[in-house]
XYZ file of C-alpha atoms in Angstrom:
675
model
C 4.400 35.205 -20.192
C 3.562 32.950 -22.907
C 1.330 29.929 -22.070
C 1.108 27.178 -24.610
C -1.071 23.830 -24.182
C 0.093 20.470 -24.015
C -2.515 17.784 -25.252
C -3.019 14.520 -23.773
C -2.256 12.487 -26.650
C 1.625 12.445 -27.572
C 3.118 10.476 -30.266
C 5.955 7.786 -29.573
C 9.231 8.299 -31.593
C 12.569 8.314 -30.705
C 15.656 10.219 -31.438
C 18.667 7.892 -32.390
C 21.922 9.279 -31.642
C 25.112 7.406 -32.290
C 27.219 6.324 -28.996
C 30.729 6.202 -28.879
C 31.086 2.823 -31.088
C 28.270 3.828 -33.578
C 25.720 1.522 -32.775
C 22.485 2.391 -33.555
C 21.524 2.278 -29.735
C 19.354 5.545 -28.378
C 21.268 7.691 -25.763
C 17.794 9.207 -25.121
C 13.786 9.212 -26.379
C 11.619 12.130 -26.708
C 8.462 10.384 -24.894
C 8.129 9.479 -21.299
C 7.899 5.620 -21.927
C 8.491 3.664 -25.207
C 6.815 1.078 -23.860
C 3.544 2.345 -23.596
C 1.900 -0.093 -25.921
C 3.499 -3.152 -24.615
C 1.333 -5.777 -23.337
C 0.427 -5.770 -19.564
C 2.527 -8.633 -17.851
C 0.987 -10.892 -15.683
C 0.847 -9.612 -11.734
C 0.101 -12.487 -9.589
C -1.331 -12.239 -6.221
C 1.224 -11.763 -3.160
C 0.005 -15.720 -2.225
C 0.868 -16.705 -6.545
C 4.205 -15.368 -6.485
C 7.128 -17.952 -6.374
C 10.040 -17.718 -4.535
C 13.344 -16.341 -6.040
C 16.106 -16.135 -3.849
C 18.719 -15.127 -6.199
C 18.453 -11.867 -7.855
C 15.482 -12.013 -10.804
C 16.780 -12.178 -14.361
C 16.032 -8.974 -16.395
C 16.012 -10.452 -19.299
C 13.218 -13.021 -18.694
C 9.780 -12.460 -19.495
C 7.289 -11.956 -16.971
C 4.961 -14.831 -17.864
C 8.221 -17.501 -17.665
C 8.105 -17.851 -21.551
C 11.844 -17.599 -21.633
C 13.958 -14.896 -21.969
C 15.330 -12.659 -24.873
C 18.617 -10.545 -24.837
C 18.014 -8.757 -27.700
C 17.761 -4.999 -27.683
C 14.951 -5.134 -29.958
C 12.818 -7.097 -27.234
C 14.026 -4.839 -24.376
C 11.477 -1.673 -24.819
C 9.061 -4.471 -23.827
C 10.941 -6.072 -21.346
C 11.681 -2.467 -19.524
C 7.654 -2.116 -19.655
C 7.193 -5.465 -17.391
C 9.740 -3.821 -14.971
C 8.008 -0.794 -14.905
C 4.361 -2.739 -14.350
C 5.697 -4.901 -11.802
C 7.619 -1.581 -9.598
C 4.490 0.159 -9.796
C 2.544 -3.167 -8.748
C 4.486 -4.152 -5.929
C 6.249 -0.958 -4.501
C 5.356 2.092 -5.342
C 1.649 2.140 -7.166
C 0.943 3.438 -10.360
C 2.473 6.597 -11.885
C -0.396 8.446 -13.241
C -0.117 8.817 -17.135
C -3.451 11.085 -17.448
C -4.360 14.407 -17.171
C -6.915 17.051 -19.197
C -4.554 19.832 -19.804
C -1.120 21.112 -19.031
C 0.000 24.754 -19.399
C 3.765 25.819 -18.813
C 4.634 29.414 -18.705
C 8.603 31.136 -18.170
C 9.130 34.478 -16.179
C 12.308 35.542 -17.675
C 12.087 38.521 -15.208
C 12.130 35.989 -12.173
C 13.748 33.087 -14.193
C 10.498 31.078 -12.983
C 9.054 28.344 -14.465
C 5.555 27.587 -13.729
C 3.970 24.065 -14.626
C -0.282 23.668 -14.162
C -1.566 20.458 -14.116
C -5.427 20.178 -14.618
C -7.222 17.318 -14.013
C -10.738 16.760 -12.818
C -11.792 20.765 -12.728
C -8.509 20.604 -10.268
C -5.414 21.884 -10.624
C -1.238 21.192 -9.293
C 1.017 24.011 -10.067
C 4.680 23.237 -9.878
C 7.180 26.083 -9.833
C 11.160 26.206 -10.200
C 13.783 28.682 -10.132
C 15.838 28.009 -12.737
C 19.762 29.082 -12.992
C 20.161 29.152 -16.634
C 23.663 30.312 -18.238
C 24.094 33.096 -20.010
C 23.433 33.019 -23.865
C 21.226 32.115 -26.401
C 21.210 28.017 -25.651
C 19.664 25.754 -26.085
C 21.476 24.422 -22.902
C 21.658 20.802 -21.404
C 19.951 20.965 -18.020
C 20.080 18.974 -14.706
C 17.038 18.479 -12.587
C 18.160 19.019 -9.256
C 15.695 17.519 -6.281
C 15.540 20.067 -4.051
C 18.478 22.270 -5.277
C 19.285 23.207 -8.647
C 22.207 20.660 -8.796
C 20.948 18.260 -6.001
C 23.732 17.707 -3.657
C 26.212 17.725 -5.839
C 28.649 21.038 -6.726
C 27.192 23.224 -8.698
C 30.073 24.144 -10.331
C 30.214 20.892 -12.080
C 27.247 22.450 -13.781
C 27.702 26.228 -14.031
C 31.366 25.927 -15.319
C 30.003 23.866 -18.510
C 26.954 25.918 -19.300
C 24.390 24.066 -17.800
C 20.972 25.049 -16.648
C 19.667 23.849 -13.191
C 16.431 23.091 -12.686
C 15.502 22.670 -8.993
C 12.613 20.004 -8.695
C 10.135 20.950 -5.704
C 9.105 17.474 -4.777
C 6.862 19.036 -1.653
C 4.740 20.733 -4.405
C 3.553 17.063 -5.385
C 3.876 15.166 -1.945
C 5.343 15.690 1.571
C 8.342 14.009 2.243
C 6.499 11.883 4.962
C 3.104 12.269 3.096
C -0.424 11.874 4.936
C -1.917 9.594 2.551
C -4.593 11.173 0.920
C -3.981 14.580 1.993
C -1.450 15.918 -0.628
C -1.485 18.102 -3.705
C -1.885 15.142 -6.512
C -4.190 13.398 -4.461
C -6.750 16.077 -5.464
C -6.123 15.112 -9.284
C -5.748 11.303 -8.684
C -8.041 10.575 -5.623
C -8.630 6.852 -6.479
C -4.639 6.856 -5.994
C -4.806 7.745 -2.403
C -2.257 4.240 -1.619
C 0.231 5.714 -4.150
C 3.810 5.802 -3.019
C 5.782 9.058 -2.859
C 7.982 7.736 -5.264
C 5.186 7.133 -7.800
C 4.362 10.666 -6.963
C 7.492 12.538 -6.950
C 8.843 10.849 -10.412
C 5.455 12.070 -12.058
C 5.939 15.860 -11.034
C 9.563 15.511 -12.593
C 7.954 14.301 -15.711
C 5.290 16.814 -15.914
C 8.220 19.500 -14.783
C 9.846 18.098 -18.506
C 6.597 18.628 -20.168
C 6.639 22.281 -19.284
C 9.783 22.292 -20.216
C 9.084 21.167 -23.831
C 6.152 23.639 -24.002
C 8.208 27.005 -23.121
C 11.212 26.041 -25.178
C 10.970 29.186 -26.971
C 11.616 31.414 -24.327
C 13.730 29.202 -22.028
C 16.173 27.444 -24.524
C 16.903 24.080 -22.973
C 18.165 21.183 -24.960
C 15.886 18.316 -24.053
C 18.111 15.612 -25.607
C 20.523 16.875 -22.715
C 18.697 16.255 -19.644
C 19.743 14.834 -16.327
C 18.262 14.053 -12.929
C 20.120 14.103 -9.547
C 19.480 13.998 -6.020
C 20.857 12.453 -2.955
C 19.767 10.189 -0.089
C 16.205 9.696 -0.161
C 16.513 12.469 -3.186
C 18.775 9.993 -4.838
C 16.069 7.284 -4.471
C 13.970 10.258 -5.861
C 16.434 10.952 -9.038
C 16.298 7.105 -9.595
C 13.040 6.447 -9.921
C 12.630 9.745 -12.091
C 15.423 8.647 -14.493
C 14.039 4.937 -14.986
C 10.310 6.242 -15.552
C 10.921 8.744 -17.957
C 13.149 8.251 -21.202
C 13.256 11.738 -21.857
C 16.036 11.941 -19.445
C 19.464 10.932 -20.789
C 21.266 10.712 -17.460
C 20.731 9.853 -14.102
C 22.947 10.738 -10.954
C 21.976 8.907 -8.054
C 23.837 9.831 -5.558
C 23.669 7.433 -1.933
C 20.384 6.317 -1.900
C 20.741 3.646 -0.023
C 18.015 0.958 0.565
C 15.125 1.463 -1.763
C 17.676 2.855 -4.117
C 19.982 1.207 -5.942
C 20.335 -1.287 -3.429
C 18.980 -4.868 -4.243
C 16.533 -5.550 -1.468
C 17.060 -9.209 -1.450
C 20.891 -8.508 -0.693
C 20.216 -5.932 1.958
C 17.842 -8.731 3.744
C 21.495 -10.615 4.418
C 22.771 -7.241 6.031
C 22.706 -5.851 9.536
C 22.150 -2.275 10.075
C 21.201 -1.106 6.545
C 17.585 0.363 5.072
C 16.180 -3.192 4.121
C 12.237 -3.659 3.047
C 11.093 -3.973 6.314
C 12.428 -0.826 7.933
C 12.316 1.735 5.276
C 9.865 4.829 5.161
C 6.151 3.411 4.526
C 5.062 6.767 3.057
C 7.785 6.250 0.483
C 6.080 3.344 -0.813
C 2.503 1.255 -1.256
C 1.466 0.041 2.172
C 1.265 -3.850 0.422
C 4.445 -3.653 -0.370
C 5.236 -4.252 3.234
C 3.997 -7.981 2.782
C 7.530 -8.629 1.400
C 9.323 -7.609 4.042
C 12.271 -9.925 5.840
C 11.940 -13.738 4.700
C 8.847 -13.138 2.015
C 11.170 -10.699 0.110
C 12.465 -13.342 -2.411
C 8.499 -13.535 -3.508
C 9.167 -10.060 -5.564
C 9.349 -10.802 -8.922
C 11.989 -8.046 -9.531
C 14.469 -6.034 -7.578
C 16.301 -2.698 -7.868
C 18.934 -3.758 -10.135
C 16.147 -3.866 -12.536
C 14.747 -0.460 -11.633
C 18.569 0.508 -12.220
C 18.523 -1.650 -15.632
C 14.939 0.396 -16.658
C 17.523 3.143 -17.174
C 19.207 1.800 -20.359
C 20.106 2.332 -22.545
C 20.656 5.700 -21.162
C 23.450 6.577 -18.648
C 23.348 6.126 -14.928
C 26.223 7.137 -12.810
C 25.478 5.509 -8.857
C 27.619 7.450 -5.891
C 27.792 5.457 -2.439
C 29.280 5.719 0.760
C 29.950 2.711 3.035
C 30.805 4.672 6.012
C 26.947 4.895 6.723
C 25.926 1.262 7.233
C 22.658 2.529 6.698
C 23.132 2.868 3.079
C 23.434 -0.949 2.103
C 26.584 0.113 -0.181
C 27.514 -3.682 -0.282
C 24.190 -4.488 -1.461
C 24.344 -1.497 -3.948
C 27.758 -2.964 -5.407
C 26.130 -5.888 -5.645
C 22.900 -4.402 -7.259
C 25.266 -2.483 -9.799
C 27.046 -4.929 -10.984
C 24.220 -6.953 -11.541
C 22.370 -4.141 -13.345
C 25.508 -3.570 -15.310
C 25.353 -6.893 -17.351
C 22.171 -5.341 -18.891
C 24.357 -2.367 -20.637
C 27.153 -4.649 -21.198
C 24.553 -6.941 -23.167
C 24.029 -4.551 -25.285
C 27.747 -3.667 -25.649
C 27.302 0.202 -24.366
C 29.201 -0.233 -21.134
C 30.522 3.194 -20.939
C 26.820 4.635 -20.072
C 26.616 2.771 -16.935
C 29.260 3.215 -14.077
C 29.618 3.731 -9.708
C 31.493 4.842 -7.466
C 31.126 3.551 -3.845
C 33.798 5.607 -1.761
C 33.912 6.620 1.732
C 36.279 9.429 3.864
C 33.327 12.461 3.341
C 30.420 13.091 5.227
C 26.473 11.925 3.802
C 26.108 13.672 0.254
C 29.571 14.823 0.228
C 31.932 14.001 -2.893
C 35.946 13.750 -2.695
C 38.057 15.150 -4.903
C 38.160 12.301 -7.642
C 34.389 11.304 -7.390
C 33.796 14.956 -9.022
C 36.203 14.158 -11.732
C 33.854 10.503 -12.425
C 30.993 12.879 -12.406
C 32.619 15.460 -14.546
C 33.103 12.654 -16.712
C 29.619 11.631 -17.098
C 28.324 15.099 -17.679
C 30.960 16.176 -20.682
C 29.639 12.465 -22.424
C 25.998 12.782 -21.818
C 24.960 16.183 -21.749
C 28.021 17.562 -23.740
C 28.924 14.839 -25.988
C 32.458 14.433 -25.466
C 32.930 10.886 -26.743
C 36.759 10.790 -25.620
C 36.310 10.578 -21.950
C 36.540 7.712 -19.771
C 32.999 6.642 -18.417
C 33.560 3.076 -17.663
C 34.100 3.836 -13.945
C 33.508 1.067 -11.123
C 34.779 2.478 -7.822
C 34.117 0.074 -4.691
C 35.772 -0.918 -1.294
C 34.357 -4.623 -1.970
C 37.071 -7.193 -2.718
C 35.741 -9.607 -0.760
C 32.309 -9.737 -2.160
C 31.761 -11.861 -5.240
C 28.479 -10.476 -6.885
C 28.026 -13.535 -9.428
C 27.226 -15.392 -6.594
C 23.695 -13.410 -7.138
C 23.408 -13.903 -10.702
C 25.048 -17.072 -11.875
C 22.140 -18.741 -12.808
C 20.864 -16.284 -15.222
C 20.353 -18.067 -18.822
C 20.947 -21.425 -16.863
C 17.898 -22.691 -16.321
C 16.052 -22.490 -12.521
C 17.605 -19.965 -9.807
C 20.093 -21.273 -7.596
C 23.197 -19.971 -5.812
C 26.565 -21.182 -6.979
C 28.771 -22.898 -4.341
C 31.578 -20.813 -4.023
C 35.473 -22.120 -3.309
C 36.307 -21.163 0.468
C 39.394 -21.183 -0.516
C 41.556 -20.479 2.529
C 39.510 -19.046 4.688
C 39.513 -19.407 8.579
C 36.557 -21.608 9.481
C 35.394 -23.294 12.874
C 32.855 -25.625 11.875
C 30.155 -27.279 14.531
C 27.311 -30.219 14.436
C 24.466 -28.496 16.673
C 23.786 -31.954 18.530
C 27.855 -32.248 19.292
C 27.774 -28.587 21.334
C 26.556 -28.047 24.444
C 22.708 -28.592 24.180
C 20.182 -27.167 26.826
C 17.261 -28.902 28.269
C 14.821 -27.126 25.945
C 16.021 -29.020 22.444
C 15.685 -32.332 21.683
C 17.991 -34.623 19.256
C 16.519 -36.071 16.314
C 17.741 -38.211 13.543
C 17.704 -37.419 9.948
C 19.625 -38.689 7.369
C 19.920 -35.656 4.998
C 21.035 -33.804 8.262
C 24.750 -33.185 8.700
C 26.090 -36.368 11.250
C 22.515 -37.339 10.485
C 21.156 -35.533 13.164
C 19.662 -32.084 14.194
C 18.420 -30.204 17.248
C 15.175 -28.944 17.803
C 13.188 -27.383 20.578
C 11.057 -29.860 22.837
C 7.104 -30.264 21.851
C 4.716 -28.805 24.381
C 7.280 -25.287 25.187
C 5.740 -22.140 24.696
C 7.093 -19.966 21.705
C 9.908 -17.540 23.213
C 9.111 -14.737 20.771
C 8.976 -11.737 23.031
C 11.673 -12.434 25.538
C 15.312 -13.932 24.969
C 16.044 -17.157 26.806
C 16.934 -16.247 30.778
C 17.977 -19.853 31.341
C 21.002 -22.069 30.363
C 18.735 -24.655 28.863
C 17.292 -23.078 26.246
C 20.377 -22.597 24.647
C 23.587 -24.446 22.684
C 26.464 -23.024 22.993
C 29.887 -22.994 20.590
C 32.725 -22.154 22.161
C 35.290 -21.214 19.369
C 38.544 -19.450 18.813
C 39.806 -17.195 15.803
C 43.284 -16.256 14.871
C 43.033 -12.703 13.308
C 41.119 -9.730 13.880
C 38.751 -9.204 11.315
C 34.973 -9.931 10.151
C 33.561 -13.374 10.580
C 29.836 -14.451 9.525
C 28.108 -17.012 11.259
C 26.146 -19.555 9.104
C 23.459 -21.989 10.111
C 22.174 -24.923 8.200
C 18.139 -24.724 9.148
C 15.006 -26.691 7.972
C 12.157 -24.606 7.890
C 8.811 -25.402 5.728
C 7.286 -22.214 6.216
C 7.910 -18.437 7.365
C 6.705 -17.113 10.384
C 7.159 -20.036 12.836
C 10.905 -20.686 12.459
C 13.717 -18.698 13.942
C 15.861 -18.460 16.856
C 17.718 -15.957 19.635
C 21.593 -15.421 19.109
C 24.236 -14.040 21.652
C 27.739 -13.311 21.055
C 30.033 -13.635 24.253
C 28.509 -10.530 26.528
C 26.491 -8.903 23.824
C 22.866 -8.898 24.192
C 20.517 -11.112 22.598
C 19.347 -10.736 19.053
C 16.657 -12.645 16.681
C 17.564 -14.694 13.815
C 14.863 -14.585 11.644
C 14.091 -18.445 9.696
C 13.796 -18.391 6.098
C 11.591 -20.749 4.391
C 13.619 -23.538 2.455
C 12.705 -26.793 0.734
C 14.787 -28.892 2.836
C 18.167 -28.247 4.534
C 19.462 -25.032 3.480
C 22.548 -22.544 5.007
C 21.509 -19.325 6.223
C 23.358 -15.883 7.129
C 22.845 -15.812 11.052
C 24.762 -12.912 11.767
C 28.118 -11.083 11.520
C 31.030 -9.537 13.779
C 34.023 -7.990 13.924
C 36.194 -10.687 16.302
C 39.131 -10.124 17.678
C 41.375 -12.741 17.860
C 40.793 -15.390 20.541
C 37.874 -17.309 22.271
C 34.676 -16.793 21.576
C 31.403 -18.044 22.614
C 28.117 -18.034 20.090
C 24.907 -19.047 22.095
C 22.095 -20.235 20.143
C 18.599 -20.262 21.807
C 15.145 -21.256 21.108
C 12.513 -18.896 19.965
C 9.852 -20.702 18.000
C 8.879 -24.453 18.639
C 9.723 -25.793 15.286
C 13.401 -23.929 14.784
C 15.459 -26.828 13.497
C 19.267 -26.238 13.564
C 21.545 -29.078 11.958
C 25.049 -27.261 11.654
C 26.930 -24.040 12.316
C 29.812 -22.493 10.550
C 32.102 -19.504 11.628
C 34.053 -18.311 8.582
C 35.523 -14.847 7.184
C 34.319 -16.351 4.063
C 31.318 -14.231 3.152
C 29.273 -16.546 1.363
C 27.229 -19.559 3.030
C 28.634 -23.055 2.398
C 27.272 -25.936 0.313
C 25.713 -29.167 0.605
C 26.808 -30.187 4.329
C 29.596 -28.014 4.344
C 33.127 -29.544 6.086
C 33.457 -31.738 8.573
C 33.083 -30.525 11.832
C 35.938 -30.267 14.327
C 34.148 -32.421 16.814
C 31.450 -34.905 15.875
C 29.665 -37.316 18.331
C 27.404 -40.153 18.326
C 24.000 -38.652 18.535
C 21.508 -39.212 21.988
C 17.603 -38.947 21.355
C 16.857 -40.423 24.502
C 18.380 -38.114 27.383
C 16.344 -34.867 28.868
C 19.812 -33.154 28.445
C 22.229 -33.871 25.915
C 25.789 -33.895 26.948
C 28.617 -34.856 24.821
C 30.255 -36.316 27.470
C 27.699 -38.507 28.555
C 28.834 -40.282 24.724
C 32.464 -39.465 26.162
C 33.004 -36.703 23.777
C 35.088 -39.321 21.496
C 37.580 -36.845 19.090
C 40.164 -39.776 18.147
C 41.325 -40.314 22.534
C 40.467 -36.752 23.383
C 37.911 -36.555 25.926
C 36.107 -34.052 28.518
C 34.837 -35.938 31.687
C 31.414 -34.135 33.270
C 32.494 -32.607 36.558
C 31.926 -34.513 39.733
C 29.928 -33.938 42.273
C 27.136 -32.250 39.926
C 25.338 -30.413 41.199
C 27.566 -29.301 44.155
C 27.656 -26.662 46.788
C 31.501 -25.675 46.585
C 33.874 -28.061 45.053
C 33.922 -30.316 42.317
C 36.573 -31.580 39.768
C 36.706 -32.019 36.037
C 38.833 -34.390 34.023
C 39.965 -34.649 30.821
C 42.261 -36.898 28.548
C 44.823 -35.860 25.636
C 46.510 -38.208 23.376
C 49.741 -35.934 23.069
C 51.421 -33.372 25.160
C 49.600 -29.983 24.145
C 48.760 -26.430 25.582
C 45.197 -26.881 27.046
C 42.932 -23.900 28.008
C 40.204 -25.166 30.139
C 37.600 -22.016 31.424
C 34.461 -21.545 33.356
C 31.589 -19.325 31.950
C 28.671 -17.965 33.162
C 25.372 -18.490 31.174
C 25.933 -15.170 29.777
C 29.138 -15.860 28.130
C 31.066 -14.117 30.758
C 34.204 -15.801 31.940
C 34.399 -16.966 35.630
C 37.819 -18.727 36.052
C 40.761 -20.216 34.689
C 41.428 -23.478 35.491
C 43.777 -24.480 33.501
C 46.369 -22.882 30.645
C 49.407 -24.517 30.505
C 50.895 -27.658 28.082
C 49.796 -30.978 29.825
C 51.505 -34.443 29.055
C 49.879 -37.407 27.204
C 47.232 -39.051 29.328
C 44.217 -38.189 32.035
C 44.383 -35.179 34.094
C 41.994 -33.964 37.182
C 41.389 -29.906 37.585
C 40.206 -29.009 40.870
C 37.491 -26.206 40.880
C 36.737 -24.069 44.225
C 33.503 -22.387 43.571
C 32.470 -21.193 47.301
C 32.561 -17.541 46.191
C 30.420 -17.858 43.349
C 26.386 -17.640 43.706
C 24.148 -20.503 42.920
C 23.014 -21.158 39.404
C 24.188 -23.103 36.191
C 27.458 -22.751 34.675
C 29.540 -24.423 31.977
C 33.217 -25.137 30.953
C 35.074 -25.270 28.132
C 38.232 -27.379 27.360
C 40.375 -26.366 24.004
C 43.641 -28.188 22.936
C 45.011 -28.089 19.179
C 41.824 -28.433 17.261
C 39.932 -30.062 20.249
C 36.676 -28.204 21.555
C 34.225 -29.285 24.146
C 31.809 -27.634 26.769
C 29.678 -29.077 29.570
C 27.014 -28.077 31.908
C 27.631 -27.776 35.546
C 25.313 -26.525 38.461
C 26.207 -24.827 41.407
C 23.421 -25.712 44.002
C 22.728 -23.327 47.133
C 23.360 -24.555 50.837
């Protein structure tokens, strides 16, 4: 076995290869980090970081001095992104070691790399699968397996060597901090995340390949890395952090991979920054969870952009909600702007398609992968790699990056078109006794709801009585996905949140979002069937201010105060329990009266008035949103009507009733008292 020594100092140089359009933009480099000599960017403390709610601009310098879209500056701008990801997410990727030895045993086809630091040694081994012949051969580094999770024949049929990276030789899948192999070499980095450690390991494996090129003839200018799931994240980090890798294929990398943390925070049931694996990142990253994610000075579209100008192909699978592929799609579209800017769009592509198992692929995706392999490992410039496959026709990614190059960060107001929507003023709904109504000229209808002073925070247990809730009965006409947006005013994090409840489902939390004045945030997302539903907001924290609700099949939140609510009222800021009926619930000449008597024991009457003949629905619900009785479900003539309600079979407690007729909707609370 022939052994050579790799010295600590590497001289920076580049391998310039003409791309399809004969531009002098490299396809790959022959050093790990071309920006190693660039100035380090400012890295503020958590408290000093500003809030940037849309996706951060990959071309904007970290010191706020402006933006630069030239390729000449990209080397150092990329180095800034690298420094930010290391500082705030994964810890520094080590750059120094004393000595590195490598050898290749042809008899058993095993590559061995010894990394020595502080008189300790970490050893990497890889069972290489080389093609027959003399080479040099393009190669793929597969996380855990020679081809990662991709079909091996993609590579074996093309005489591409497969080199497994055995990540556990560096750090376990769920590390024990301070007790991993890499910690022996770098004990001062006990806090490092696994993605820093694993990226280091891939780079040291490449160092070894450089040393044994006489015995293992690998074409070092045509290497790829690939992996799936947590290993898909690993492949993405490895490709982003080592510029000697010509092609990165990140398969189903999910949250912490291709998906942008900011976008994932707006989705439900996905891997977001607050619920990913702690061992993969530094613990300090989790101070950015939930409402603080917009304090990150970067996001993962920039992790992907670090691969530019080299080639990147991203695979997703929307059948697995946890992977946050809607976020991955938005992030890919944002990252692609970097390749587009340099006129090398063919070097970045993505394919997000379901209908297969996790880490599996469809036949057409195999063809897409092969196109990237043929172009960037084999040099076939004729294949088409302009690939953007996804199912998100209702998602507008520009919403997240429209502000780039236009000044201060903002979200654009998008034309809502012919979307189906229902709008409510919170103070005009059925407002429970735990809420006050206050006046504010900057609020819609110049008023809003807020829990009463002196109440105990309801953080742990969801509301057990109707007085803690505001009810919003509504009707939708299509079976589709609906989003619930709330207009809130939250001057600080961690003290503004609500409970939410749809129909008879369980209560769930709505976290507030730090705002500068009133702001729309997404409360929830639901697959609704056509018909009647009830949405309830419960107080969770005492300063949670709610102005307005929009329930819509349009993906993005409204702007300003949104559209007029279907029912408006004159806010009453004096009563203990604001009932819209106390203000006559006037919507034109529509009126829903308070039941009489109330409270009652056995029977009560409910009056309503309509201005024209129309079909009227009048139903009674429990505080949990369960339908108890239908008192009216027919066409009524113009005028006043009285309906009787026999409640003798119902237990005592709080109920509410809802009338719907045409576009008018109103609700009232009633109380059945015991004998």
